Tab-separated table of C-alpha atoms in Angstrom:
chain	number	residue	atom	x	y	z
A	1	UNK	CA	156.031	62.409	46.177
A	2	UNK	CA	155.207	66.223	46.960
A	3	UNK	CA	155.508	65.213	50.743
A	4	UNK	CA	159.107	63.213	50.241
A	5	UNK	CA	160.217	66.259	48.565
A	6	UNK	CA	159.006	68.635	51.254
A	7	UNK	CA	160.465	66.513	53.198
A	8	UNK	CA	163.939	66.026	52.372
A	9	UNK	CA	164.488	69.994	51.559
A	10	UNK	CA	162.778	70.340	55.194
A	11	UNK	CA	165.208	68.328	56.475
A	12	UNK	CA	168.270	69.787	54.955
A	13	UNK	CA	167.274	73.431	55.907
A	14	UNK	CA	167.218	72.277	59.460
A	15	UNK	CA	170.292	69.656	59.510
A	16	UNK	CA	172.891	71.226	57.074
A	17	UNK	CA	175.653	69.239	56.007
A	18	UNK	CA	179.241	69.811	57.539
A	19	UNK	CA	181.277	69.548	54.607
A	20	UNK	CA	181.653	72.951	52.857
A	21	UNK	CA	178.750	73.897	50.756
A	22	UNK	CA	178.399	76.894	48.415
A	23	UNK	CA	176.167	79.722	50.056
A	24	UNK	CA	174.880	80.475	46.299
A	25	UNK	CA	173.087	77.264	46.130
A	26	UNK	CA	172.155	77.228	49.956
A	27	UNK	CA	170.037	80.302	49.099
A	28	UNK	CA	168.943	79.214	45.854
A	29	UNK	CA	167.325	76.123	47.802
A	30	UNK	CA	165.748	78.192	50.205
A	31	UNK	CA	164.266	80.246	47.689
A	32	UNK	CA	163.179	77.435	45.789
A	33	UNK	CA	161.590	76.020	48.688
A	34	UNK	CA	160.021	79.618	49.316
A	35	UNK	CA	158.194	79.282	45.803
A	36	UNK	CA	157.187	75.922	46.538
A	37	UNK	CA	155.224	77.208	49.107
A	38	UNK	CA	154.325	79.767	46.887
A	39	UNK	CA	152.858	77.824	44.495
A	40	UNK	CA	151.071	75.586	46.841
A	41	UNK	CA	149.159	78.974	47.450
A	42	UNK	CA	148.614	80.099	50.986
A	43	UNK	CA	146.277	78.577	53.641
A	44	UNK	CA	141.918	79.361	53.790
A	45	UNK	CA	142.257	81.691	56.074
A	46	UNK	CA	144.908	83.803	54.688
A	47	UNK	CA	143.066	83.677	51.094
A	48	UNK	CA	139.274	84.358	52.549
A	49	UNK	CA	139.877	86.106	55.958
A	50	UNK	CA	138.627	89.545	53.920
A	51	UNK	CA	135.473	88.041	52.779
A	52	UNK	CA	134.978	86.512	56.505
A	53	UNK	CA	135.477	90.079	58.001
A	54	UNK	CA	133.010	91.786	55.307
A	55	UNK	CA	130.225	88.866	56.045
A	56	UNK	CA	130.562	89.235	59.653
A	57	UNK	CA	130.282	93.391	59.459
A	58	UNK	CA	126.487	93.064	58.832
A	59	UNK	CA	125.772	90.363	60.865
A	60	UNK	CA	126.892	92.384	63.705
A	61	UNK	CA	124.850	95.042	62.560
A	62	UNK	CA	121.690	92.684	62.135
A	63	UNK	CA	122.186	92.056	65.866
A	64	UNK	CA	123.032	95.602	66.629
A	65	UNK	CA	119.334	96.502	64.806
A	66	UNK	CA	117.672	93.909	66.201
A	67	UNK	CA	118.883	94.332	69.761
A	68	UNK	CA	117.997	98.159	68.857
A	69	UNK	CA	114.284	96.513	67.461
A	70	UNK	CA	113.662	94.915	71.065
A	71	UNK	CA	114.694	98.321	72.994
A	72	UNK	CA	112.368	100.469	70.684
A	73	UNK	CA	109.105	97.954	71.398
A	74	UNK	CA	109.623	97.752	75.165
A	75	UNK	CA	109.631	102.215	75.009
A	76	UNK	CA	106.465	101.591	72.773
A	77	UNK	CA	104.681	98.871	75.382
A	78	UNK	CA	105.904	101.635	78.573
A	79	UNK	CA	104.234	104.256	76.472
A	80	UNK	CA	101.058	102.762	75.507
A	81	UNK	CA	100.789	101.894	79.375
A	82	UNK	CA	101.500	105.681	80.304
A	83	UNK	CA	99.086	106.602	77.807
A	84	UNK	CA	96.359	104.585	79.429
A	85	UNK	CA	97.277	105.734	82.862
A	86	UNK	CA	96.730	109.393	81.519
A	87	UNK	CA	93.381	108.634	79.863
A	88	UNK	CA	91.902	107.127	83.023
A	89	UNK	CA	93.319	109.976	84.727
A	90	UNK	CA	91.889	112.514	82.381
A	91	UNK	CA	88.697	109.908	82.325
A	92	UNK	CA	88.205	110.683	86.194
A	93	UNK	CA	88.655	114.683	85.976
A	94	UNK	CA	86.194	114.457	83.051
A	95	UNK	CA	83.263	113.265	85.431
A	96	UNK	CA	82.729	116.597	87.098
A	97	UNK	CA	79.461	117.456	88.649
A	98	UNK	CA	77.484	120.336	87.127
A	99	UNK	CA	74.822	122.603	88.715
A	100	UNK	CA	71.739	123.657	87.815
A	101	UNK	CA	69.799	126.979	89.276
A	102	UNK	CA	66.047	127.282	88.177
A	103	UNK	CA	64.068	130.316	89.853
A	104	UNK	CA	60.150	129.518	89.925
A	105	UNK	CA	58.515	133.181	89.732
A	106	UNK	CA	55.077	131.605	90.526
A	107	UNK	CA	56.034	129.654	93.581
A	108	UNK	CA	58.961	132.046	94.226
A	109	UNK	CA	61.141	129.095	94.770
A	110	UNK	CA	64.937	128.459	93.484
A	111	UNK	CA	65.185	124.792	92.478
A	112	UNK	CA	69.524	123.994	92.673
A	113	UNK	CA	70.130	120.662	91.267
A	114	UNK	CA	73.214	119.091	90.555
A	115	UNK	CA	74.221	116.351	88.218
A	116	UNK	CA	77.551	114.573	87.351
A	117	UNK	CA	78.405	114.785	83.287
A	118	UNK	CA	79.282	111.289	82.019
A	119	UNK	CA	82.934	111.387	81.336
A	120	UNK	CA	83.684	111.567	77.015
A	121	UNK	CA	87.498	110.548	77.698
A	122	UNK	CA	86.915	107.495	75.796
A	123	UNK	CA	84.559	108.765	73.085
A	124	UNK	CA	86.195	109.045	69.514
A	125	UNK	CA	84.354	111.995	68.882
A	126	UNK	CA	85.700	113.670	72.412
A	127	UNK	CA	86.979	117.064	71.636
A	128	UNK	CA	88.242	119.651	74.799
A	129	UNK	CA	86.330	122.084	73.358
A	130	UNK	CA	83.231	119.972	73.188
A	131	UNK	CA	81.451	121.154	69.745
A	132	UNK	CA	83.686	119.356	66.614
A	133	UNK	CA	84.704	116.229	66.752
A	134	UNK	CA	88.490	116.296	65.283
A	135	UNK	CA	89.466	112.991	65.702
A	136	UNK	CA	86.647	111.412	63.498
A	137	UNK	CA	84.886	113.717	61.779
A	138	UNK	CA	81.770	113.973	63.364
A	139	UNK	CA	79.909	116.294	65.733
A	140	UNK	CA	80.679	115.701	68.866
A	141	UNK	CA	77.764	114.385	71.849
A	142	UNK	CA	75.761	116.704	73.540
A	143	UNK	CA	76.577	116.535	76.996
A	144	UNK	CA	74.053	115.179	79.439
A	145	UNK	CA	71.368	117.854	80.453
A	146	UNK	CA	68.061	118.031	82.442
A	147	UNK	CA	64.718	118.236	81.431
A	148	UNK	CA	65.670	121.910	80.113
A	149	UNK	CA	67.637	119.926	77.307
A	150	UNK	CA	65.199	120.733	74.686
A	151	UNK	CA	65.239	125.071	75.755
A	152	UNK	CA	69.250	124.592	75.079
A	153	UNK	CA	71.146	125.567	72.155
A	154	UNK	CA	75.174	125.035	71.295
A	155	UNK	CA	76.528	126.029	67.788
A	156	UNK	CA	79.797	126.673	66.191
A	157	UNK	CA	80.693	130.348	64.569
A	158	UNK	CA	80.148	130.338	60.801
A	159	UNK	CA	83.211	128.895	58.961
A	160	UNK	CA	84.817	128.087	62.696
A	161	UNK	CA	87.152	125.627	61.146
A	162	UNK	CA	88.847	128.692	59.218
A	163	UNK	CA	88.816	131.377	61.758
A	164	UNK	CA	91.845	132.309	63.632
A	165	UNK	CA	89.767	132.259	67.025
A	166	UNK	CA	86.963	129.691	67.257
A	167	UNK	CA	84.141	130.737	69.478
A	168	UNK	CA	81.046	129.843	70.576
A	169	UNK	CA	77.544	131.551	70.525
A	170	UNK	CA	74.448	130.675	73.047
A	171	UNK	CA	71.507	131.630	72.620
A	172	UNK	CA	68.849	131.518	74.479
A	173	UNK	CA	64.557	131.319	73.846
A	174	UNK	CA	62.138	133.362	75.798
A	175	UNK	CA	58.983	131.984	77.135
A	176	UNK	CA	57.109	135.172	76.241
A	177	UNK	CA	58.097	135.775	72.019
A	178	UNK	CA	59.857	132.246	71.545
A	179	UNK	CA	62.347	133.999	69.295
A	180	UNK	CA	66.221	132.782	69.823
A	181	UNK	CA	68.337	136.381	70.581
A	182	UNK	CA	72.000	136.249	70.272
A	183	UNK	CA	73.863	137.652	72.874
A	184	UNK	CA	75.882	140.616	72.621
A	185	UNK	CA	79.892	140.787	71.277
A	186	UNK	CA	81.311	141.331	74.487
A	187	UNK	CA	79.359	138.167	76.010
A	188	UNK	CA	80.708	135.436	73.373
A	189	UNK	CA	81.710	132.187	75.204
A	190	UNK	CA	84.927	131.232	73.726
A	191	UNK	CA	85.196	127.475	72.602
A	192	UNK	CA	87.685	126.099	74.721
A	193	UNK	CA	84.473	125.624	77.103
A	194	UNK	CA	83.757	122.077	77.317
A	195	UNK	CA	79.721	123.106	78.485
A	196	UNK	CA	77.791	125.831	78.504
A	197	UNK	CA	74.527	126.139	79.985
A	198	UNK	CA	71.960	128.358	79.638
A	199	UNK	CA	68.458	129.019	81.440
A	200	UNK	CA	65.655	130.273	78.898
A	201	UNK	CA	63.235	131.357	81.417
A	202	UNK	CA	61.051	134.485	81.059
A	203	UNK	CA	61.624	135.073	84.850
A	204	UNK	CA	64.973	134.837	84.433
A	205	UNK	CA	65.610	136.580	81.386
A	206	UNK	CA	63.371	139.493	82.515
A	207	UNK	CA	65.365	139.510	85.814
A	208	UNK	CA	68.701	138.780	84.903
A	209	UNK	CA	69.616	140.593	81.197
A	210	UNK	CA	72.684	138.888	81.097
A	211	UNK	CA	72.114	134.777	79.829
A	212	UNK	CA	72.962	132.550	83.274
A	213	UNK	CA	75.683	130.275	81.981
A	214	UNK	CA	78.361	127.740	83.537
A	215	UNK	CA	81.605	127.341	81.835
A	216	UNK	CA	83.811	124.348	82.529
A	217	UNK	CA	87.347	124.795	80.716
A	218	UNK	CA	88.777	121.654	79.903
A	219	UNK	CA	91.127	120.144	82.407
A	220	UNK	CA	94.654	119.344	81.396
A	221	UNK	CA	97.193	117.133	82.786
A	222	UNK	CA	100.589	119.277	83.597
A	223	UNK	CA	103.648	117.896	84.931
A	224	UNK	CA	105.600	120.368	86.779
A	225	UNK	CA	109.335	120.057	86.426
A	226	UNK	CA	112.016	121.128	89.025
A	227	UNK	CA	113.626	124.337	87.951
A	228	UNK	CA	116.815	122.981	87.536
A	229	UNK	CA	115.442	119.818	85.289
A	230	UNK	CA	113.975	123.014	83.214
A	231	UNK	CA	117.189	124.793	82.399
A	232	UNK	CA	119.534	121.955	82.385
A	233	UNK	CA	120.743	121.335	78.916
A	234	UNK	CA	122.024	118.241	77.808
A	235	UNK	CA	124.206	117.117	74.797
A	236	UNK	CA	121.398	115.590	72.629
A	237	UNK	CA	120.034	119.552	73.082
A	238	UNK	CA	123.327	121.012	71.664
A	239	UNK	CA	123.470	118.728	68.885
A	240	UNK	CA	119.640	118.828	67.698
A	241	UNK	CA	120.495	121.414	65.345
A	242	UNK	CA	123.204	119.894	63.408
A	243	UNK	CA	121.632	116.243	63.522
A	244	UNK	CA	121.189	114.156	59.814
A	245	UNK	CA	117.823	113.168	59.071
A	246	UNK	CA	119.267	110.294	56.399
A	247	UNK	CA	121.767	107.866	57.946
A	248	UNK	CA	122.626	104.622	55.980
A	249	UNK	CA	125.591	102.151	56.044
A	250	UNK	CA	126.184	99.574	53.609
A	251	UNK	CA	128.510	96.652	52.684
A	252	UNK	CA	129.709	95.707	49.451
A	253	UNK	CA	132.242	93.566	47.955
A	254	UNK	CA	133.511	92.587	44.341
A	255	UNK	CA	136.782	92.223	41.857
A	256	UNK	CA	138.772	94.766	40.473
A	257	UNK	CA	140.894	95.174	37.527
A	258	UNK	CA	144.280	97.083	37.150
A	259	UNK	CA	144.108	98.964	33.530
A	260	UNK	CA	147.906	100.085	34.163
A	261	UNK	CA	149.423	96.939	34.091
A	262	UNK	CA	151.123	95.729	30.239
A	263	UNK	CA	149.366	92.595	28.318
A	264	UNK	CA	152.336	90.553	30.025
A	265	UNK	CA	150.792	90.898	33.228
A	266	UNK	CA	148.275	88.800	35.094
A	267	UNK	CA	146.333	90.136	38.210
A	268	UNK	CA	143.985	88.245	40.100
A	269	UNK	CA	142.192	91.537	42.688
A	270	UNK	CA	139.433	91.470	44.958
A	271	UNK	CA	138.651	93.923	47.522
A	272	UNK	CA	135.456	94.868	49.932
A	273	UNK	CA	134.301	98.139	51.732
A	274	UNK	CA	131.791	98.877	54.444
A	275	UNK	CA	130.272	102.514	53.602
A	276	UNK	CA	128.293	105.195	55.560
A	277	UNK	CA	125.724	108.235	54.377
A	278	UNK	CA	124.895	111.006	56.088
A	279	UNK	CA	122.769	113.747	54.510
A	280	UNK	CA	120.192	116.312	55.633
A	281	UNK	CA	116.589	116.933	53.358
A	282	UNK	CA	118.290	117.034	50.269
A	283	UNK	CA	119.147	114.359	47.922
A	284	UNK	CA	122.768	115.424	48.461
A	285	UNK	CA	124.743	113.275	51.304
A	286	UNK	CA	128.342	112.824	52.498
A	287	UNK	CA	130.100	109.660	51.570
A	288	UNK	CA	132.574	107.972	53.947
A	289	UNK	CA	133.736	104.319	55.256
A	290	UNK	CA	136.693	101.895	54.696
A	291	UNK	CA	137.616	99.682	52.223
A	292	UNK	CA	140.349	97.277	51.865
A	293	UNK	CA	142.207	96.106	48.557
A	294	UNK	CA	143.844	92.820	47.691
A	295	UNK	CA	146.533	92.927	44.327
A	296	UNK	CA	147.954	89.795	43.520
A	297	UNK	CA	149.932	89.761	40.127
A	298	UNK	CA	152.427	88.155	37.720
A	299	UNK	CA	154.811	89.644	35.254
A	300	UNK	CA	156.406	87.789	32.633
A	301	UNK	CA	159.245	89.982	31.307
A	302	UNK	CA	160.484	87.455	28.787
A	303	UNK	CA	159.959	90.057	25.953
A	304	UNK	CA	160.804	93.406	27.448
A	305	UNK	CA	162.962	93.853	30.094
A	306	UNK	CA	163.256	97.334	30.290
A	307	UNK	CA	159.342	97.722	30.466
A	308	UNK	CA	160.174	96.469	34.463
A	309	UNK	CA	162.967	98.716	34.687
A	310	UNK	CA	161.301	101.678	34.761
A	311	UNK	CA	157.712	100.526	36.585
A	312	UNK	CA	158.921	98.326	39.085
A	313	UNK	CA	161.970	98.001	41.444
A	314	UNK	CA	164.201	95.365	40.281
A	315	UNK	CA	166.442	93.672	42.455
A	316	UNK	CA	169.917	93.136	40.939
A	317	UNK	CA	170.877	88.964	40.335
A	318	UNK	CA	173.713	87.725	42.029
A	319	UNK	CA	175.240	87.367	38.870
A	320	UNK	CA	174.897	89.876	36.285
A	321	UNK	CA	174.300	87.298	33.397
A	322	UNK	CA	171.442	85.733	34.750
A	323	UNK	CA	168.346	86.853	33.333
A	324	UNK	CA	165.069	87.825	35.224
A	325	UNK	CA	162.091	85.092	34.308
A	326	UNK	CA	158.953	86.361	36.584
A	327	UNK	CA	157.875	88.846	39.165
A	328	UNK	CA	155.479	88.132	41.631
A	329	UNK	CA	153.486	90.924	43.607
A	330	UNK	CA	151.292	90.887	46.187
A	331	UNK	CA	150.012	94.235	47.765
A	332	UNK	CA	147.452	95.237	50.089
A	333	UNK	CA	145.587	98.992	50.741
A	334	UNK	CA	143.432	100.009	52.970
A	335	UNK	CA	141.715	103.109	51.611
A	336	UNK	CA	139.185	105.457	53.041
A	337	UNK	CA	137.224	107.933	50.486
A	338	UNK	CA	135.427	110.783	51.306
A	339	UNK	CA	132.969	112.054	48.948
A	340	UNK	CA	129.288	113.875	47.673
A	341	UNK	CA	126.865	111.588	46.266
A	342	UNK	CA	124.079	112.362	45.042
A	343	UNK	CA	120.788	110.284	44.864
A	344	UNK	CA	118.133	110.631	41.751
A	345	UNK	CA	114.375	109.811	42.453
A	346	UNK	CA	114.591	108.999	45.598
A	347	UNK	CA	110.562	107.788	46.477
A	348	UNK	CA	111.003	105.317	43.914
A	349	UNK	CA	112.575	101.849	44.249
A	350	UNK	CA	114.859	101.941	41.895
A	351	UNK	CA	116.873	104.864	42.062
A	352	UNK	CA	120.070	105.516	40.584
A	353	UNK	CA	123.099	107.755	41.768
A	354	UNK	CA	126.468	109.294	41.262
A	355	UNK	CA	129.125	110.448	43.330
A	356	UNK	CA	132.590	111.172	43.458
A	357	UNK	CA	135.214	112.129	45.809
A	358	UNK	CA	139.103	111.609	47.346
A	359	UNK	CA	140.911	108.555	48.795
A	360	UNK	CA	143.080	108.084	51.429
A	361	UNK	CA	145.464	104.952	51.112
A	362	UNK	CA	147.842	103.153	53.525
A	363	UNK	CA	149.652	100.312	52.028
A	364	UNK	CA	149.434	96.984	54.743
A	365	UNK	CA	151.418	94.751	52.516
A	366	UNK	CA	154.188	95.717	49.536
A	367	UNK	CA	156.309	92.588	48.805
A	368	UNK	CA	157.753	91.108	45.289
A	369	UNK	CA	159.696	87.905	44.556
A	370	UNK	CA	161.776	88.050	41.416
A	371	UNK	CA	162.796	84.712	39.960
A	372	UNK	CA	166.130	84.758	37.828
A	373	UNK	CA	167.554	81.883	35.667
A	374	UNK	CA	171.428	80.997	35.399
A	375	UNK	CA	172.734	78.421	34.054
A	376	UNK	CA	171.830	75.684	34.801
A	377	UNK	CA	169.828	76.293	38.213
A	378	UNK	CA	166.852	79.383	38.851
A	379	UNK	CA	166.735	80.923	42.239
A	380	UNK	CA	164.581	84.055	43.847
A	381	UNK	CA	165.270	87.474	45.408
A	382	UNK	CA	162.420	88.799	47.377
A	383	UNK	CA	161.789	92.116	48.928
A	384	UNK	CA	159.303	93.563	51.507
A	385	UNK	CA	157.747	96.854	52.444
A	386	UNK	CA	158.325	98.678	48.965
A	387	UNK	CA	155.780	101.287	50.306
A	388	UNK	CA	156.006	103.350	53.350
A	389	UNK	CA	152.851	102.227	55.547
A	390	UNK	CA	151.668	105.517	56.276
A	391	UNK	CA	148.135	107.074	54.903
A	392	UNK	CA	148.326	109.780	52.329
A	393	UNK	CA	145.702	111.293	50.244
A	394	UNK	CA	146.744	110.173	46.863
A	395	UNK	CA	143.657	109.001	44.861
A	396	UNK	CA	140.431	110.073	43.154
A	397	UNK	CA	137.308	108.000	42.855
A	398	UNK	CA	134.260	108.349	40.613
A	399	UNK	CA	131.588	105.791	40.828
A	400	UNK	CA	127.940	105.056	39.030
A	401	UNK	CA	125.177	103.055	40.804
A	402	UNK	CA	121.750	101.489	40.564
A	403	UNK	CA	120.092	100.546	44.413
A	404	UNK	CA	116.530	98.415	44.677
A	405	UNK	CA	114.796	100.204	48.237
A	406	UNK	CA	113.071	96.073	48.453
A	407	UNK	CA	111.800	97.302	52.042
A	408	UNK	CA	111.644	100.581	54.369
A	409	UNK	CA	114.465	99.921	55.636
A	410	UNK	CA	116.970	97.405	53.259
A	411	UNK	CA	118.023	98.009	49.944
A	412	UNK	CA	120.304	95.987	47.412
A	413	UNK	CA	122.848	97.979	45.571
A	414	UNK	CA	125.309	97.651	42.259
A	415	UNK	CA	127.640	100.167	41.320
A	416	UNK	CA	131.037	100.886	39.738
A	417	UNK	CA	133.897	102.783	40.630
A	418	UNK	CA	137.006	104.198	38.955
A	419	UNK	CA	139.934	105.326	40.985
A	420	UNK	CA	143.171	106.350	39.548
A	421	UNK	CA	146.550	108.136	41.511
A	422	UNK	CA	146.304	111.933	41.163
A	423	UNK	CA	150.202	112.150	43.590
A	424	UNK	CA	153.097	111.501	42.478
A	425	UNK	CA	154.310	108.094	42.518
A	426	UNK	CA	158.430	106.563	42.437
A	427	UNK	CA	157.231	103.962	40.373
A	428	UNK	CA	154.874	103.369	37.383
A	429	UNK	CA	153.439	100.317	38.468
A	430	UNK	CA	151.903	102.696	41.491
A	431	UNK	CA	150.315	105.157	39.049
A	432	UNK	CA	147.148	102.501	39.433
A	433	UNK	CA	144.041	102.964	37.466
A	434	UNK	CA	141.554	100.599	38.903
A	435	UNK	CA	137.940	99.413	37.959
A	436	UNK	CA	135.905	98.366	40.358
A	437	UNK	CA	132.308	96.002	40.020
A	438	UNK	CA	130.676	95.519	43.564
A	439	UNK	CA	127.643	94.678	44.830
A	440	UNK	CA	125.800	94.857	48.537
A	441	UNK	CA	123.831	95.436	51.264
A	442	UNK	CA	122.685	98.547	52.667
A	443	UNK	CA	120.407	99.663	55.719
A	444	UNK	CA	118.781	102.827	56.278
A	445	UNK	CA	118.083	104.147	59.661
């Protein structure tokens, strides 16, 4: 029957007839057909195309962090095999050969012998300076000696690990008393020397007052840069200084309620809002994003017909006796706040906040449809672009908020928000107070 009756005013619309027919009813069946179509509601896609957009925000982001995930593990695999190149390389300069000078005073002979020091690259004790062991705790290996091993003696400063300059004292042992003599201030091996060996003979010692010792500093891998490489500065180097240390977006999406509109009034609101944080090391971060705002609603001014007068824009009937039944609205924002928020307990996973902040709005859709009964028949006047589509700082927001940190890097969050108009407005029905209840998804970077 619907489809016969669709139909036939289909039909009639496209075929008039060609005797004369009043223009008063010729509109009042186009309107009527208008509210048909009205009431039939609009298509899927006009009614869910918001929620679509706000579901497929994240999932570009999920690819945009996973793509991101894949880049960051090939730079870790290229950096674990650079770090094994330079520990081979640093392996090979370890193995250095090391020389040994022995004077014989009986047989007057000089006995030169040199070894190669087994490389402690690879050793989790291996220190450059050769007497801690930093990395694990323990002392680190004696390096490999002759048979003069025993007549050699390495030891750290007392309380090394708290003085400003760590250093090293050798001593040596004389054949003749076999007391240990430290050497003098001015002869103190400092400890960056990876080995330092000394020869305890009397012959020597009586010869030579100074102790005979080989120093080896530890070698280090530099990588010499072209002067221009040097002191070329790049933007990543200007910007270093001003860069966030907290970055975070999130999408949400819930209903609203209007708290201006009369107990006459119906409204059936939804809206959704993709948000970004940026703060520094302090629980203190800047608030921005996008949001957009759906307001469908239904007046009934049966009762008071001035009430509509003064808060909305009536259209005049075509005949001043007819009385106005219903108003139908249907608007559309897109808003984009700016705002402090701050964030309470932070290291915990629950953590609540607050914030608050202005709004930008730019109406994308202002249209109403009066409906007016005469006698005998009803017909509609409707009426587009009531707002100027321009964006103007008109509102204030406040909002309240619980999130649940449920990994490092994903959270869950519920909050509410009230915005009301702080500008002036033409019309009452503009002077909105709204209450939002949204929920979402948030990632920190």
């Amino acid at each position: 029957m619907e489809n016969e009756f669709e139909k036939y005013f289909q039909e009639r619309l496209e075929h008039p007839p060609e005797f004369p027919f009043e223009e008063r009813l010729w509109e009042d069946m186009s309107a009527r057909l208008d509210h048909y179509y009205r009431q039939r509601g609009p298509s899927w896609w006009r009614r869910w195309w918001p929620l679509l957009l706000i579901g497929l925000i994240p999932t570009v982001i999920s690819l945009f962090l996973y793509q991101k995930h894949q880049a960051d593990r090939q730079k870790l695999t290229l950096l674990t095999q650079q770090l094994h190149e330079q520990s081979t390389k640093l392996d090979s300069l370890l193995q250095r050969p090391t020389t040994t000078v022995v004077r014989d005073t009986v047989y007057r002979t000089v006995i030169v012998e040199e070894r190669v020091q087994p490389s402690l690259a690879l050793s989790p004790a291996f220190t450059p300076s050769g007497t801690t062991g930093l990395m694990s705790g323990l002392p680190a290996p004696r390096p490999f000696t002759d048979r003069l091993s025993d007549d050699i003696s390495i030891r750290p400063a007392a309380n090394s690990e708290q003085a400003d300059e760590h250093q090293v004292i050798a001593t040596q042992r004389t054949a003749a008393t076999g007391q240990e003599q430290e050497t003098p201030p001015d002869e103190v091996i400092p400890a960056d020397a990876a080995a330092v060996w000394n020869i305890p003979l009397a012959a020597l010692a009586t010869r030579f007052p100074d102790t005979l010792a080989y120093a080896y500093p530890p070698p280090a891998l530099v990588v010499e840069l072209p002067e221009q490489e040097r002191q070329r500065k790049r933007l990543p180097d200007y910007l270093r200084p001003v860069q966030p240390t907290y970055l975070a977006l999130a999408a949400t999406a819930g209903p609203f309620w209007s708290l201006n509109l009369s107990e006459h009034e119906s409204c059936h609101c939804y809206g959704g809002a993709i948000r970004a944080e940026i703060g520094y090391a302090f629980p203190l971060r800047l608030v921005t994003g996008g949001e957009l705002l759906n307001q469908d609603f239904q007046l009934h001014p049966e009762d008071e017909e001035e009430h509509y007068e003064h808060h909305y824009p009536v259209l005049p009937p075509n005949d001043p006796a007819d009385q106005l039944h219903e108003v139908y609205g249907n608007f559309r924002y897109l808003q984009l706040p700016l705002g402090l928020q701050y964030r309470f307990a932070e290291q915990r996973a629950f953590s609540p906040y607050l914030g608050a902040g202005v709004m930008a709005t730019r109406p994308l859709r202002s249209s109403l449809q009066y409906e007016y009964r005469g006698p005998g028949y009803d017909y509609y006047i409707s009426g587009n672009d009531w707002l100027p589509k321009e964006l103007a700082l008109t509102d204030a927001w406040a909002t309240a908020g619980l999130q649940w940190q449920w990994s490092t890097h994903w959270r869950l969050m519920l909050e509410g928000t009230y915005q009301w108009r702080v500008a002036e407005a033409p019309y009452a029905f503009l002077k909105h107070q709204l209450v939002q209840l949204r929920a979402g998804l948030g990632y920190q970077f």
